[in-house]
Amino acid sequence: MSVKKRCFLFISAFVFFLGSVFLYGNGNTAAAAEGDPLNLKGEAAILIDGKTGKVLYEKNADKLMGVASMSKMLTEYIVLESIKEGKISWDQEVTINEFVHKLSAAPGLSNIGLTEGEKYTVKELYDAMAIHSGNAATVALAELVAGSESNFVKLMNEKAKELGLDKYHFVNSTGLNNESMLGMHPEGTDAKDENKMSARSVAKLAYRLINDFPEVLETAKIPKLKFRDGKEYPNFNWMLPGLIYEYEGVDGLKTGSTEYAGYCFTATAERDGQRFISVIMKTRSQKERFEETEKLLNYAFSTFTTEELFPAGYTVKGKESLPVAKGKEKQVKIVAKEPLKLMIKSGEKDQYKPKLVLDKNKLNEKGELTAPVKKGEKVGYLTYEYEGEDYGFIDGSDAAKVDVVAADTVEKANWFVLFMRGVGSFFSDLWGSITSAVKGWF
């Protein structure tokens, strides 16, 4: 091969290499855009309908990652549940011990100063935790609920399992790295460990929190906390009204950041009765986590709408009724008990087709119901088939569904009617046999 030809091949290969780097070598690549329609900079993300839990978008949603102070959503859940069950009360006083006092004064941590020996109400500590992400206040609440933070961590992991979270790992109540806890991290946990969750688990936790305890948003939406020390402490959710990245409708929920977790944010926003929950994990700065959240929420409000796919009383074409054995009537109409509504992309309603699923336990081997059949009796359910990509629901369900019920009552026929039907059926079968035999002669 000539020197000239070798040089040409080398230059061609080098140009191809540079082109590959340009196209595929960074987070803003064409390849990344193809795999992620929003081209988010965060390492993981998810977007769900706040009312039904329908998953609308996801990116690396099942990867176990650092969650930082978003962990406090689980602490909030347990505290609110403890109040609901009467185990603690809002006006109950908590005396601050030496460790909580020292932690509240630790440099570099989000905190509100708590004086050793002084009493603070559960409400004061909760506000400090939920609004300013106060770590010491969080530990004080954990100790109140469970007797020690170590016991509370066990409670957190148990509650996570009970809530159906898929991927999680809790070692403290706050989301701090244990290394930041002044050598007093919970017993039985590693000194350098910290809490981890997947984006899907974070979204499910947020979904359960705001639906089981909607009052959580009354605190989460407060942009600044006025504490008893006379100071004002800002909410780290800078998308709230009046703050730096104000976004219409945002009223929660929780930020988080550590060196391991990066900058994370679970947001929720409501407009015109429609609520969304978004999670962004491991962005590079406070600014970036809000910018990426804005992308998610813009996508939600501009792209999705709740539609009634099939109304109450809907019947599937060709499957409007079911045969009834031993009934006064030989069939009964079956209908959707309620309308089937779903959060879908605007303009895609025609891509959803009805799918009827009957309860096989209700039918005999001939596919019949057996009288008596009561009006409103469930005989199956109505769901849908979708031509596009469906992420399912945050609780793991594949699709939405509504009960299909009998539209009328069908009483059992009396013995004489059943006898006559039997006789008629006998002669009908006999005549059919004779007819077939005669046809066979010719």
Short mmCIF file of C-alpha atoms in Angstrom, two decimals:
data_model
loop_
_atom_site.label_atom_id
_atom_site.label_comp_id
_atom_site.label_asym_id
_atom_site.label_seq_id
_atom_site.Cartn_x
_atom_site.Cartn_y
_atom_site.Cartn_z
CA MET A 1 0.00 0.00 0.00
CA SER A 2 1.35 3.41 -0.96
CA VAL A 3 2.19 6.05 1.64
CA LYS A 4 -0.38 8.35 0.07
CA LYS A 5 -3.14 5.75 0.41
CA ARG A 6 -2.17 4.99 4.04
CA CYS A 7 -2.36 8.69 4.90
CA PHE A 8 -5.79 8.91 3.30
CA LEU A 9 -7.10 5.93 5.31
CA PHE A 10 -5.63 7.33 8.57
CA ILE A 11 -7.22 10.76 8.02
CA SER A 12 -10.59 9.15 7.16
CA ALA A 13 -10.50 7.04 10.33
CA PHE A 14 -9.56 10.06 12.44
CA VAL A 15 -12.42 12.14 11.01
CA PHE A 16 -14.84 9.26 11.70
CA PHE A 17 -13.57 9.08 15.30
CA LEU A 18 -14.07 12.81 15.84
CA GLY A 19 -17.57 12.57 14.39
CA SER A 20 -18.42 9.71 16.73
CA VAL A 21 -17.21 11.68 19.76
CA PHE A 22 -19.20 14.69 18.67
CA LEU A 23 -22.38 12.68 18.18
CA TYR A 24 -22.17 10.21 21.06
CA GLY A 25 -19.59 11.37 23.55
CA ASN A 26 -21.56 13.57 25.96
CA GLY A 27 -24.88 13.99 27.72
CA ASN A 28 -26.37 16.14 24.96
CA THR A 29 -25.85 13.62 22.18
CA ALA A 30 -28.21 12.62 19.41
CA ALA A 31 -28.08 9.07 20.77
CA ALA A 32 -29.04 10.23 24.25
CA ALA A 33 -31.89 12.27 22.82
CA GLU A 34 -33.20 9.21 20.99
CA GLY A 35 -33.28 7.16 24.22
CA ASP A 36 -34.60 10.01 26.33
CA PRO A 37 -37.16 12.26 24.57
CA LEU A 38 -36.66 15.00 27.18
CA ASN A 39 -32.85 14.71 27.09
CA LEU A 40 -32.68 15.21 30.85
CA LYS A 41 -29.32 15.86 32.50
CA GLY A 42 -30.21 14.04 35.71
CA GLU A 43 -29.10 10.42 36.03
CA ALA A 44 -32.61 9.15 36.81
CA ALA A 45 -36.13 10.55 36.62
CA ILE A 46 -39.81 9.66 36.61
CA LEU A 47 -43.11 11.50 36.07
CA ILE A 48 -46.50 10.27 37.28
CA ASP A 49 -50.13 11.36 37.47
CA GLY A 50 -50.63 12.49 41.06
CA LYS A 51 -54.18 11.15 41.29
CA THR A 52 -53.95 7.70 39.74
CA GLY A 53 -50.23 6.94 39.82
CA LYS A 54 -50.10 6.46 36.04
CA VAL A 55 -46.45 6.55 34.97
CA LEU A 56 -46.01 9.03 32.13
CA TYR A 57 -42.23 9.08 31.68
CA GLU A 58 -39.21 7.35 33.15
CA LYS A 59 -35.43 7.28 32.84
CA ASN A 60 -33.29 4.80 34.80
CA ALA A 61 -36.25 4.64 37.17
CA ASP A 62 -35.19 1.39 38.84
CA LYS A 63 -31.56 2.25 39.54
CA LEU A 64 -30.71 2.33 43.27
CA MET A 65 -29.16 5.74 44.00
CA GLY A 66 -28.43 8.17 46.79
CA VAL A 67 -31.60 9.94 47.84
CA ALA A 68 -30.29 12.46 50.43
CA SER A 69 -32.96 14.53 52.21
CA MET A 70 -35.78 13.23 50.04
CA SER A 71 -35.60 10.44 52.67
CA LYS A 72 -37.42 12.83 54.98
CA MET A 73 -40.63 12.13 53.06
CA LEU A 74 -40.71 8.71 54.73
CA THR A 75 -40.01 10.27 58.12
CA GLU A 76 -42.88 12.70 57.47
CA TYR A 77 -45.14 9.79 56.54
CA ILE A 78 -44.35 7.92 59.76
CA VAL A 79 -44.77 11.05 61.91
CA LEU A 80 -48.12 11.90 60.29
CA GLU A 81 -49.27 8.31 60.69
CA SER A 82 -48.23 8.34 64.36
CA ILE A 83 -50.28 11.50 64.90
CA LYS A 84 -53.29 10.01 63.11
CA GLU A 85 -53.09 6.90 65.29
CA GLY A 86 -52.81 9.00 68.48
CA LYS A 87 -49.31 7.83 69.38
CA ILE A 88 -48.03 11.42 69.45
CA SER A 89 -49.70 14.83 69.07
CA TRP A 90 -48.87 18.14 67.43
CA ASP A 91 -48.67 20.00 70.73
CA GLN A 92 -46.60 17.31 72.48
CA GLU A 93 -43.30 18.72 73.76
CA VAL A 94 -39.88 17.22 73.05
CA THR A 95 -36.86 18.00 75.23
CA ILE A 96 -33.69 18.46 73.17
CA ASN A 97 -30.79 16.22 74.22
CA GLU A 98 -27.05 16.90 73.85
CA PHE A 99 -26.61 15.04 70.54
CA VAL A 100 -29.56 16.72 68.82
CA HIS A 101 -28.31 20.12 70.06
CA LYS A 102 -24.79 19.49 68.72
CA LEU A 103 -26.11 18.20 65.41
CA SER A 104 -28.24 21.33 65.04
CA ALA A 105 -25.08 23.43 65.31
CA ALA A 106 -22.95 21.29 62.95
CA PRO A 107 -21.52 23.39 60.11
CA GLY A 108 -22.45 22.61 56.51
CA LEU A 109 -25.76 20.91 57.32
CA SER A 110 -29.27 22.26 56.83
CA ASN A 111 -30.46 22.96 60.34
CA ILE A 112 -32.34 25.17 62.74
CA GLY A 113 -30.55 25.69 66.04
CA LEU A 114 -32.13 23.70 68.87
CA THR A 115 -31.16 24.49 72.47
CA GLU A 116 -30.19 21.61 74.75
CA GLY A 117 -32.72 21.08 77.52
CA GLU A 118 -35.31 23.30 75.85
CA LYS A 119 -38.72 21.95 74.87
CA TYR A 120 -40.12 22.21 71.35
CA THR A 121 -43.50 21.00 70.14
CA VAL A 122 -43.85 18.26 67.55
CA LYS A 123 -45.33 20.88 65.22
CA GLU A 124 -42.26 23.11 65.55
CA LEU A 125 -39.90 20.23 64.85
CA TYR A 126 -42.03 18.98 61.95
CA ASP A 127 -42.06 22.43 60.34
CA ALA A 128 -38.28 22.68 60.75
CA MET A 129 -37.93 19.30 59.02
CA ALA A 130 -40.48 19.77 56.24
CA ILE A 131 -39.73 23.39 55.30
CA HIS A 132 -36.02 23.92 56.00
CA SER A 133 -35.00 20.24 55.95
CA GLY A 134 -33.70 20.53 59.51
CA ASN A 135 -31.65 17.40 60.21
CA ALA A 136 -31.50 17.74 64.00
CA ALA A 137 -35.26 18.33 64.19
CA THR A 138 -35.73 15.16 62.13
CA VAL A 139 -33.61 13.10 64.54
CA ALA A 140 -35.56 14.52 67.49
CA LEU A 141 -38.83 13.36 65.91
CA ALA A 142 -37.38 9.95 65.09
CA GLU A 143 -36.30 9.48 68.71
CA LEU A 144 -39.75 10.55 69.93
CA VAL A 145 -41.62 8.11 67.68
CA ALA A 146 -39.38 5.04 68.10
CA GLY A 147 -37.33 5.67 71.27
CA SER A 148 -34.07 5.90 69.31
CA GLU A 149 -33.01 6.66 65.77
CA SER A 150 -31.78 3.07 65.41
CA ASN A 151 -35.29 1.82 66.14
CA PHE A 152 -36.71 4.41 63.77
CA VAL A 153 -34.48 3.19 60.93
CA LYS A 154 -35.91 -0.30 61.39
CA LEU A 155 -39.36 1.25 61.30
CA MET A 156 -38.48 3.08 58.07
CA ASN A 157 -37.42 -0.09 56.30
CA GLU A 158 -40.53 -1.89 57.54
CA LYS A 159 -42.78 0.94 56.37
CA ALA A 160 -41.04 1.06 52.99
CA LYS A 161 -41.85 -2.63 52.52
CA GLU A 162 -45.43 -2.08 53.66
CA LEU A 163 -45.86 0.77 51.15
CA GLY A 164 -44.65 -1.48 48.37
CA LEU A 165 -41.44 0.35 47.59
CA ASP A 166 -39.25 -1.80 45.38
CA LYS A 167 -35.70 -0.56 45.89
CA TYR A 168 -34.62 1.18 49.09
CA HIS A 169 -31.95 1.18 51.78
CA PHE A 170 -32.37 3.35 54.88
CA VAL A 171 -29.65 3.87 57.47
CA ASN A 172 -30.87 7.09 59.14
CA SER A 173 -33.93 9.31 59.41
CA THR A 174 -32.45 12.35 57.64
CA GLY A 175 -30.70 11.36 54.42
CA LEU A 176 -27.32 12.59 55.63
CA ASN A 177 -24.24 10.49 55.07
CA ASN A 178 -23.65 8.75 58.41
CA GLU A 179 -20.19 10.29 58.37
CA SER A 180 -21.81 13.70 58.99
CA MET A 181 -23.55 12.60 62.19
CA LEU A 182 -20.75 13.42 64.63
CA GLY A 183 -19.95 9.77 65.28
CA MET A 184 -23.50 9.12 66.51
CA HIS A 185 -24.98 7.38 63.47
CA PRO A 186 -27.67 4.78 64.18
CA GLU A 187 -26.43 1.57 65.75
CA GLY A 188 -25.99 -1.29 63.31
CA THR A 189 -25.36 0.94 60.29
CA ASP A 190 -22.09 1.64 58.50
CA ALA A 191 -20.25 4.83 59.46
CA LYS A 192 -19.99 5.99 55.82
CA ASP A 193 -23.30 4.71 54.48
CA GLU A 194 -26.33 6.75 53.42
CA ASN A 195 -29.90 6.27 52.29
CA LYS A 196 -30.67 4.98 48.80
CA MET A 197 -33.80 4.60 46.71
CA SER A 198 -34.77 4.23 43.08
CA ALA A 199 -36.63 7.05 41.34
CA ARG A 200 -39.66 4.75 41.08
CA SER A 201 -39.64 4.12 44.84
CA VAL A 202 -39.29 7.84 45.54
CA ALA A 203 -42.27 8.57 43.29
CA LYS A 204 -44.35 5.85 44.94
CA LEU A 205 -43.48 7.24 48.39
CA ALA A 206 -44.44 10.77 47.31
CA TYR A 207 -47.66 9.45 45.77
CA ARG A 208 -48.65 7.66 48.98
CA LEU A 209 -47.62 10.62 51.12
CA ILE A 210 -49.77 13.23 49.36
CA ASN A 211 -52.73 10.89 48.89
CA ASP A 212 -52.72 9.33 52.37
CA PHE A 213 -51.89 12.62 54.10
CA PRO A 214 -52.87 15.51 51.78
CA GLU A 215 -52.28 17.93 54.65
CA VAL A 216 -48.55 17.44 54.05
CA LEU A 217 -48.80 20.04 51.26
CA GLU A 218 -50.05 22.73 53.64
CA THR A 219 -46.58 22.73 55.20
CA ALA A 220 -44.54 21.83 52.11
CA LYS A 221 -45.81 24.88 50.22
CA ILE A 222 -44.60 27.41 52.83
CA PRO A 223 -41.69 29.32 51.18
CA LYS A 224 -40.17 30.61 54.45
CA LEU A 225 -40.37 29.39 58.04
CA LYS A 226 -40.58 31.93 60.86
CA PHE A 227 -39.15 30.12 63.87
CA ARG A 228 -39.30 30.94 67.58
CA ASP A 229 -35.74 32.30 67.48
CA GLY A 230 -37.02 35.22 65.42
CA LYS A 231 -35.21 34.13 62.26
CA GLU A 232 -36.61 33.22 58.85
CA TYR A 233 -35.49 29.97 57.27
CA PRO A 234 -36.01 29.41 53.52
CA ASN A 235 -37.58 26.38 51.92
CA PHE A 236 -35.05 24.69 49.63
CA ASN A 237 -37.82 24.11 47.10
CA TRP A 238 -37.06 27.19 45.03
CA MET A 239 -39.96 26.53 42.66
CA LEU A 240 -42.49 27.71 45.25
CA PRO A 241 -44.31 31.06 44.76
CA GLY A 242 -42.04 34.05 45.30
CA LEU A 243 -38.79 32.06 45.15
CA ILE A 244 -36.03 32.00 42.51
CA TYR A 245 -37.45 29.39 40.13
CA GLU A 246 -41.15 29.97 40.85
CA TYR A 247 -43.36 27.63 38.80
CA GLU A 248 -47.12 27.90 38.58
CA GLY A 249 -48.87 25.24 40.63
CA VAL A 250 -45.89 23.88 42.57
CA ASP A 251 -46.76 23.25 46.23
CA GLY A 252 -44.22 20.60 47.25
CA LEU A 253 -42.44 18.43 47.96
CA LYS A 254 -38.79 17.72 48.94
CA THR A 255 -35.26 18.47 47.82
CA GLY A 256 -32.08 16.63 48.74
CA SER A 257 -28.34 16.80 48.17
CA THR A 258 -25.17 15.08 49.30
CA GLU A 259 -21.89 14.51 47.50
CA TYR A 260 -22.95 10.94 46.75
CA ALA A 261 -26.56 11.68 45.75
CA GLY A 262 -25.92 14.86 43.82
CA TYR A 263 -28.80 17.34 43.68
CA CYS A 264 -32.25 15.71 43.75
CA PHE A 265 -35.81 16.98 43.81
CA THR A 266 -39.26 15.49 44.16
CA ALA A 267 -41.78 18.07 42.96
CA THR A 268 -45.55 18.14 42.77
CA ALA A 269 -47.70 20.70 41.02
CA GLU A 270 -51.42 21.15 40.45
CA ARG A 271 -53.27 23.19 37.84
CA ASP A 272 -57.01 23.11 37.12
CA GLY A 273 -57.46 20.06 39.30
CA GLN A 274 -54.72 18.05 37.61
CA ARG A 275 -51.73 17.06 39.75
CA PHE A 276 -48.38 15.64 38.68
CA ILE A 277 -45.43 14.27 40.67
CA SER A 278 -41.91 14.40 39.24
CA VAL A 279 -38.60 13.04 40.53
CA ILE A 280 -35.16 14.05 39.27
CA MET A 281 -32.02 12.46 40.74
CA LYS A 282 -28.31 13.20 40.65
CA THR A 283 -28.12 16.50 38.82
CA ARG A 284 -24.99 18.64 39.12
CA SER A 285 -26.33 21.75 40.86
CA GLN A 286 -29.30 23.29 42.61
CA LYS A 287 -30.05 25.26 39.45
CA GLU A 288 -29.96 22.17 37.28
CA ARG A 289 -32.36 20.16 39.44
CA PHE A 290 -34.97 22.91 39.10
CA GLU A 291 -34.36 23.38 35.38
CA GLU A 292 -34.79 19.65 34.78
CA THR A 293 -37.91 19.58 36.96
CA GLU A 294 -39.32 22.42 34.87
CA LYS A 295 -38.78 20.28 31.76
CA LEU A 296 -40.67 17.41 33.36
CA LEU A 297 -43.58 19.56 34.51
CA ASN A 298 -43.80 21.45 31.22
CA TYR A 299 -43.95 18.10 29.44
CA ALA A 300 -46.68 16.94 31.82
CA PHE A 301 -48.97 19.95 31.56
CA SER A 302 -48.53 20.41 27.80
CA THR A 303 -48.76 16.78 26.74
CA PHE A 304 -51.18 14.88 28.98
CA THR A 305 -54.85 15.17 29.78
CA THR A 306 -57.41 13.01 31.58
CA GLU A 307 -59.88 11.51 29.12
CA GLU A 308 -62.97 9.38 29.52
CA LEU A 309 -62.12 6.40 27.32
CA PHE A 310 -65.41 4.58 27.88
CA PRO A 311 -68.52 5.94 29.66
CA ALA A 312 -70.52 4.31 32.44
CA GLY A 313 -72.92 1.81 30.93
CA TYR A 314 -70.53 1.07 28.06
CA THR A 315 -70.91 -2.27 26.26
CA VAL A 316 -68.22 -3.89 24.13
CA LYS A 317 -69.38 -4.42 20.56
CA GLY A 318 -70.26 -8.06 19.96
CA LYS A 319 -70.17 -8.79 23.70
CA GLU A 320 -73.20 -6.83 24.86
CA SER A 321 -74.70 -9.72 26.85
CA LEU A 322 -74.01 -13.09 28.43
CA PRO A 323 -76.13 -16.25 28.20
CA VAL A 324 -77.84 -17.30 31.43
CA ALA A 325 -78.49 -20.94 32.34
CA LYS A 326 -81.67 -21.85 34.30
CA GLY A 327 -82.95 -18.27 34.20
CA LYS A 328 -86.35 -16.80 33.34
CA GLU A 329 -84.47 -14.93 30.62
CA LYS A 330 -81.87 -16.63 28.50
CA GLN A 331 -79.38 -13.75 28.56
CA VAL A 332 -78.49 -10.59 30.45
CA LYS A 333 -76.95 -7.34 29.28
CA ILE A 334 -73.53 -6.51 30.78
CA VAL A 335 -72.20 -2.95 31.15
CA ALA A 336 -69.34 -0.94 32.62
CA LYS A 337 -70.32 0.07 36.13
CA GLU A 338 -68.35 3.33 36.01
CA PRO A 339 -66.60 5.41 33.35
CA LEU A 340 -63.04 4.37 32.56
CA LYS A 341 -60.88 7.49 32.75
CA LEU A 342 -57.15 7.67 32.09
CA MET A 343 -54.34 10.19 31.83
CA ILE A 344 -53.21 9.98 28.20
CA LYS A 345 -51.28 12.00 25.63
CA SER A 346 -53.46 14.60 23.97
CA GLY A 347 -54.87 13.38 20.65
CA GLU A 348 -54.28 9.68 21.33
CA LYS A 349 -57.75 8.67 22.53
CA ASP A 350 -58.40 6.69 19.34
CA GLN A 351 -55.38 4.50 20.11
CA TYR A 352 -57.14 3.01 23.15
CA LYS A 353 -59.38 0.03 22.35
CA PRO A 354 -61.79 -1.66 24.79
CA LYS A 355 -60.87 -5.04 26.24
CA LEU A 356 -63.44 -7.12 28.15
CA VAL A 357 -62.14 -9.66 30.67
CA LEU A 358 -64.79 -12.00 32.11
CA ASP A 359 -64.55 -13.70 35.48
CA LYS A 360 -64.19 -17.39 34.57
CA ASN A 361 -65.29 -18.40 38.06
CA LYS A 362 -68.70 -16.87 37.30
CA LEU A 363 -69.22 -18.93 34.13
CA ASN A 364 -69.99 -22.59 33.56
CA GLU A 365 -68.14 -24.73 31.03
CA LYS A 366 -70.45 -23.42 28.28
CA GLY A 367 -69.56 -19.81 29.11
CA GLU A 368 -72.92 -19.12 30.76
CA LEU A 369 -73.91 -17.39 33.97
CA THR A 370 -76.16 -19.44 36.21
CA ALA A 371 -79.39 -17.93 37.52
CA PRO A 372 -80.19 -16.24 39.76
CA VAL A 373 -78.19 -13.21 38.59
CA LYS A 374 -78.57 -9.96 40.51
CA LYS A 375 -78.54 -6.52 38.94
CA GLY A 376 -75.12 -4.95 39.57
CA GLU A 377 -73.43 -8.34 40.08
CA LYS A 378 -69.82 -8.20 38.91
CA VAL A 379 -69.04 -10.52 36.01
CA GLY A 380 -65.63 -9.19 34.96
CA TYR A 381 -63.89 -5.94 34.15
CA LEU A 382 -63.32 -3.53 31.30
CA THR A 383 -59.80 -2.37 30.49
CA TYR A 384 -58.00 -1.23 27.35
CA GLU A 385 -55.39 -2.10 24.79
CA TYR A 386 -52.99 0.67 23.74
CA GLU A 387 -50.95 0.76 20.57
CA GLY A 388 -48.11 2.85 22.01
CA GLU A 389 -45.62 2.43 24.88
CA ASP A 390 -47.38 2.06 28.21
CA TYR A 391 -45.39 2.43 31.47
CA GLY A 392 -48.24 1.17 33.66
CA PHE A 393 -48.90 2.50 37.14
CA ILE A 394 -46.64 3.31 40.07
CA ASP A 395 -48.24 0.52 42.13
CA GLY A 396 -47.21 -2.05 39.52
CA SER A 397 -50.60 -2.40 37.80
CA ASP A 398 -50.44 -2.83 34.04
CA ALA A 399 -53.63 -0.93 33.21
CA ALA A 400 -56.69 0.84 34.59
CA LYS A 401 -59.94 -1.11 34.80
CA VAL A 402 -63.56 -0.79 35.91
CA ASP A 403 -66.06 -3.45 36.92
CA VAL A 404 -68.42 -4.92 34.36
CA VAL A 405 -71.77 -5.83 35.90
CA ALA A 406 -75.14 -7.34 35.02
CA ALA A 407 -77.52 -4.58 33.92
CA ASP A 408 -80.64 -6.44 35.09
CA THR A 409 -81.75 -9.13 37.49
CA VAL A 410 -82.43 -12.57 36.06
CA GLU A 411 -84.39 -14.82 38.40
CA LYS A 412 -84.15 -18.58 38.35
CA ALA A 413 -86.91 -20.23 36.29
CA ASN A 414 -89.34 -22.55 38.13
CA TRP A 415 -89.18 -26.32 37.83
CA PHE A 416 -91.92 -26.57 35.20
CA VAL A 417 -90.23 -24.09 32.86
CA LEU A 418 -86.91 -25.88 33.29
CA PHE A 419 -88.64 -29.25 32.70
CA MET A 420 -90.29 -28.04 29.51
CA ARG A 421 -87.04 -26.58 28.29
CA GLY A 422 -85.40 -29.92 28.97
CA VAL A 423 -88.09 -31.74 27.01
CA GLY A 424 -87.80 -29.24 24.18
CA SER A 425 -84.05 -29.59 24.18
CA PHE A 426 -84.35 -33.40 24.12
CA PHE A 427 -86.64 -33.45 21.09
CA SER A 428 -84.62 -30.75 19.41
CA ASP A 429 -81.48 -32.84 19.82
CA LEU A 430 -83.38 -35.95 18.72
CA TRP A 431 -84.73 -34.25 15.64
CA GLY A 432 -81.26 -32.97 14.83
CA SER A 433 -79.89 -36.52 15.05
CA ILE A 434 -82.65 -37.88 12.79
CA THR A 435 -82.12 -35.12 10.27
CA SER A 436 -78.40 -35.80 10.17
CA ALA A 437 -79.00 -39.52 9.73
CA VAL A 438 -81.44 -38.97 6.88
CA LYS A 439 -79.04 -36.63 5.14
CA GLY A 440 -76.41 -39.36 5.43
CA TRP A 441 -78.60 -41.74 3.41
CA PHE A 442 -78.47 -39.56 0.34
#
